[in-house]
mmCIF file of C-alpha atoms in Angstrom:
data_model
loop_
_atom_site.group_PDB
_atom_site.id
_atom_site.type_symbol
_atom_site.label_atom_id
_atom_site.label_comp_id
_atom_site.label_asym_id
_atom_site.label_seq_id
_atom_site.Cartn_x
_atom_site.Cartn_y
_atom_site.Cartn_z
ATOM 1 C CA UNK A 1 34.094 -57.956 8.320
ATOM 2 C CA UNK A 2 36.029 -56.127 10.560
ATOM 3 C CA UNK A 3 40.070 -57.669 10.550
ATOM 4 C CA UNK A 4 39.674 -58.793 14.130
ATOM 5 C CA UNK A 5 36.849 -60.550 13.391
ATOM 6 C CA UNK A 6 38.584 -61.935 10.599
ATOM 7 C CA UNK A 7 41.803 -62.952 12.546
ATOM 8 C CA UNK A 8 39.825 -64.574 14.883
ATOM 9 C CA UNK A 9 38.274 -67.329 12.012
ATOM 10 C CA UNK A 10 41.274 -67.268 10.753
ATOM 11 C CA UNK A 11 42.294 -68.701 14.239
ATOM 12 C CA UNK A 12 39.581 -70.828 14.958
ATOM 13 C CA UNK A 13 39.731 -72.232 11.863
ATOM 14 C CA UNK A 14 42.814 -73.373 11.655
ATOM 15 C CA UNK A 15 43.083 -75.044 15.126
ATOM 16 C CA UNK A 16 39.363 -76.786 14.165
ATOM 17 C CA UNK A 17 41.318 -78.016 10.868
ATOM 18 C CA UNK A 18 44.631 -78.948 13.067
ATOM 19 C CA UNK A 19 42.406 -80.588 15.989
ATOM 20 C CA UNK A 20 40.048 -82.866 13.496
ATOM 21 C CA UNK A 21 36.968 -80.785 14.836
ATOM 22 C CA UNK A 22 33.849 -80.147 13.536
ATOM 23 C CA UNK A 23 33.824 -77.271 11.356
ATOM 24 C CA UNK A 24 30.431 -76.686 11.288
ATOM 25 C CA UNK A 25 29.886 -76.583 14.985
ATOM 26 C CA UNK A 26 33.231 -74.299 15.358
ATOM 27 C CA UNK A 27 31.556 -71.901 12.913
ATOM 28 C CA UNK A 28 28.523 -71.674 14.721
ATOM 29 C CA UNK A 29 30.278 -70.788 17.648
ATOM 30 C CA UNK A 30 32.387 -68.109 16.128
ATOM 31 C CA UNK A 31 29.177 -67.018 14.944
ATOM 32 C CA UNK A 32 27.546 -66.623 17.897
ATOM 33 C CA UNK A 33 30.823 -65.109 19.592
ATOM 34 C CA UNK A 34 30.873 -62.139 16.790
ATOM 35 C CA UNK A 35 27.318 -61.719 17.313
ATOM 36 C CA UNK A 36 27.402 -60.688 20.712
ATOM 37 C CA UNK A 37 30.782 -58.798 20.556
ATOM 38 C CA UNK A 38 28.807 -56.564 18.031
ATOM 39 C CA UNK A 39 26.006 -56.711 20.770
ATOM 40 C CA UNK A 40 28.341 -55.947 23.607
ATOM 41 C CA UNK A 41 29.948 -53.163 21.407
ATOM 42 C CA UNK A 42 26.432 -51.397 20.663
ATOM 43 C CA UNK A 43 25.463 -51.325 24.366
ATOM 44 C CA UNK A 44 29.030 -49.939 24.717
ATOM 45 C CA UNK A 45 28.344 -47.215 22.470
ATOM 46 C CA UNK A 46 25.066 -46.299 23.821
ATOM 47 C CA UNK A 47 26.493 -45.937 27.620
ATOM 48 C CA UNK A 48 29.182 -44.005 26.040
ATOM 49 C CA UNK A 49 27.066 -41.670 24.294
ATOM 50 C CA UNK A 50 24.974 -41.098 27.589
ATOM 51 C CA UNK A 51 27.909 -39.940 29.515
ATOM 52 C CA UNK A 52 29.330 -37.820 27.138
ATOM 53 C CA UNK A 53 25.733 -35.982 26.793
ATOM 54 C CA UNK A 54 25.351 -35.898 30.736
ATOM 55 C CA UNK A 55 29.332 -34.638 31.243
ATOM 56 C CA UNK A 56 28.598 -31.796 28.475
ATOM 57 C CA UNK A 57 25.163 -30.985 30.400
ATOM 58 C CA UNK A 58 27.686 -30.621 33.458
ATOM 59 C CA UNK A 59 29.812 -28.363 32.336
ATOM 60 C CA UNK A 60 27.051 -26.139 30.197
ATOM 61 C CA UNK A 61 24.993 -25.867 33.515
ATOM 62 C CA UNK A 62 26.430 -23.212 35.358
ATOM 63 C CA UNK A 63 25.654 -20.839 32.569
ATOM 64 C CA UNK A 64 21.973 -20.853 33.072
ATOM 65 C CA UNK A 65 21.964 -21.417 36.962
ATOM 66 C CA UNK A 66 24.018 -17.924 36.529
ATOM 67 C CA UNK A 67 21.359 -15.879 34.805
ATOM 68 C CA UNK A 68 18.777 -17.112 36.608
ATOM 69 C CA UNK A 69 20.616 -16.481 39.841
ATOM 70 C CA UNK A 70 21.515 -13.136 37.933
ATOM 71 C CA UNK A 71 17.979 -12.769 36.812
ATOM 72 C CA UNK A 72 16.370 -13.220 40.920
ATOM 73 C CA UNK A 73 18.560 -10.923 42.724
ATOM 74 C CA UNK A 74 20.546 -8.468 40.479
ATOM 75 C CA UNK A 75 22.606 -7.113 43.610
ATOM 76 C CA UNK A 76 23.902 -10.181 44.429
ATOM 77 C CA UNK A 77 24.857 -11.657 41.107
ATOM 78 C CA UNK A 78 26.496 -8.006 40.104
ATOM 79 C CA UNK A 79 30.155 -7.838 42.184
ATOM 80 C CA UNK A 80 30.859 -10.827 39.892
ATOM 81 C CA UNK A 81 31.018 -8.903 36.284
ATOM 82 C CA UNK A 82 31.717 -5.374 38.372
ATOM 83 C CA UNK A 83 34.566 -6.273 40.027
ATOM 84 C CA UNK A 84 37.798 -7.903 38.982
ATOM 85 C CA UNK A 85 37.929 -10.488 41.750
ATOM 86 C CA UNK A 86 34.536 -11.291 40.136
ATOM 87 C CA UNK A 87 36.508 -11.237 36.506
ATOM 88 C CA UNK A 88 38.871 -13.804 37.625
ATOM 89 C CA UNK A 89 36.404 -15.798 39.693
ATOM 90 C CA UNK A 90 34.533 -16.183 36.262
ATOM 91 C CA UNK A 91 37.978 -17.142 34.646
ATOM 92 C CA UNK A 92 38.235 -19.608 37.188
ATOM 93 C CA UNK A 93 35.253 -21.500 37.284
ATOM 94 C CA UNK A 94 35.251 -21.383 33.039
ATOM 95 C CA UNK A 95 39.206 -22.917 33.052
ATOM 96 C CA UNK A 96 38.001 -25.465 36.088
ATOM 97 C CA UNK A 97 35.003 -26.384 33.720
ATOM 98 C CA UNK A 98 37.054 -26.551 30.603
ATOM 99 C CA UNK A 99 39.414 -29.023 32.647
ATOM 100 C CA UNK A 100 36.696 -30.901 34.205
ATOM 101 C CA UNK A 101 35.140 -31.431 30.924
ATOM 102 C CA UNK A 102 38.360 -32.388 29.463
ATOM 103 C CA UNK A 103 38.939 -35.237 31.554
ATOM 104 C CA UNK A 104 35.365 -36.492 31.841
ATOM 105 C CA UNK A 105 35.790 -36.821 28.029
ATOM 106 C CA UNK A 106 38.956 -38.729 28.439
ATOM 107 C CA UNK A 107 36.638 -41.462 30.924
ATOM 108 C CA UNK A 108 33.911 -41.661 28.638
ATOM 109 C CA UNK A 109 36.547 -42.561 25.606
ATOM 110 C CA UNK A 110 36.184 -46.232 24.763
ATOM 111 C CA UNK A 111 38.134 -47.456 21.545
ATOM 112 C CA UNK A 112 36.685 -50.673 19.683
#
């Protein structure tokens, strides 16, 4: 049992026991509350795993649309490791992608 889970029949609890309620009914409903925060929390997860996948397929894409850019015309794809405006343009694009990742990350954080 998780201590948030346990603060809250701790809670309910006592304010069944101060109101005269039924306990029995109360902890049926607590029941059914912690089952679907655990629901809730797994669907969470799940969309949370999904984005981080697709925001690490984001920033590992450019890598292969290079070489096979690099792989159907040679010529064109060439100035960028030849020259060193093509150096830094590489620099560029793998700091922008670091950053990009970085904050996608960030988004796709979720704490329980």
């Amino acid at each position: 049992i998780s201590s948030e889970n346990l603060q809250l029949f701790t809670a309910t609890v006592c304010v069944a026991i101060r109101s005269g309620g039924g306990i029995a009914e109360v902890l049926e409903n607590l029941i059914h509350t912690i089952r679907k925060r655990k629901e809730l929390e797994g669907k969470v997860r799940s969309l949370t795993a999904q984005f981080n996948f697709e925001s690490l397929c984001m920033v590992l894409l450019p890598i292969p649309v290079f070489l096979i850019l690099y792989l159907l015309d040679e010529e064109l794809m060439r100035p960028l490791l030849t020259t060193t405006i093509g150096w830094w343009g590489i620099a560029a694009i793998v700091v922008l992608e670091l950053i990009g990742f970085k904050v996608l990350r960030s988004i796709g954080k979720v704490r329980f």
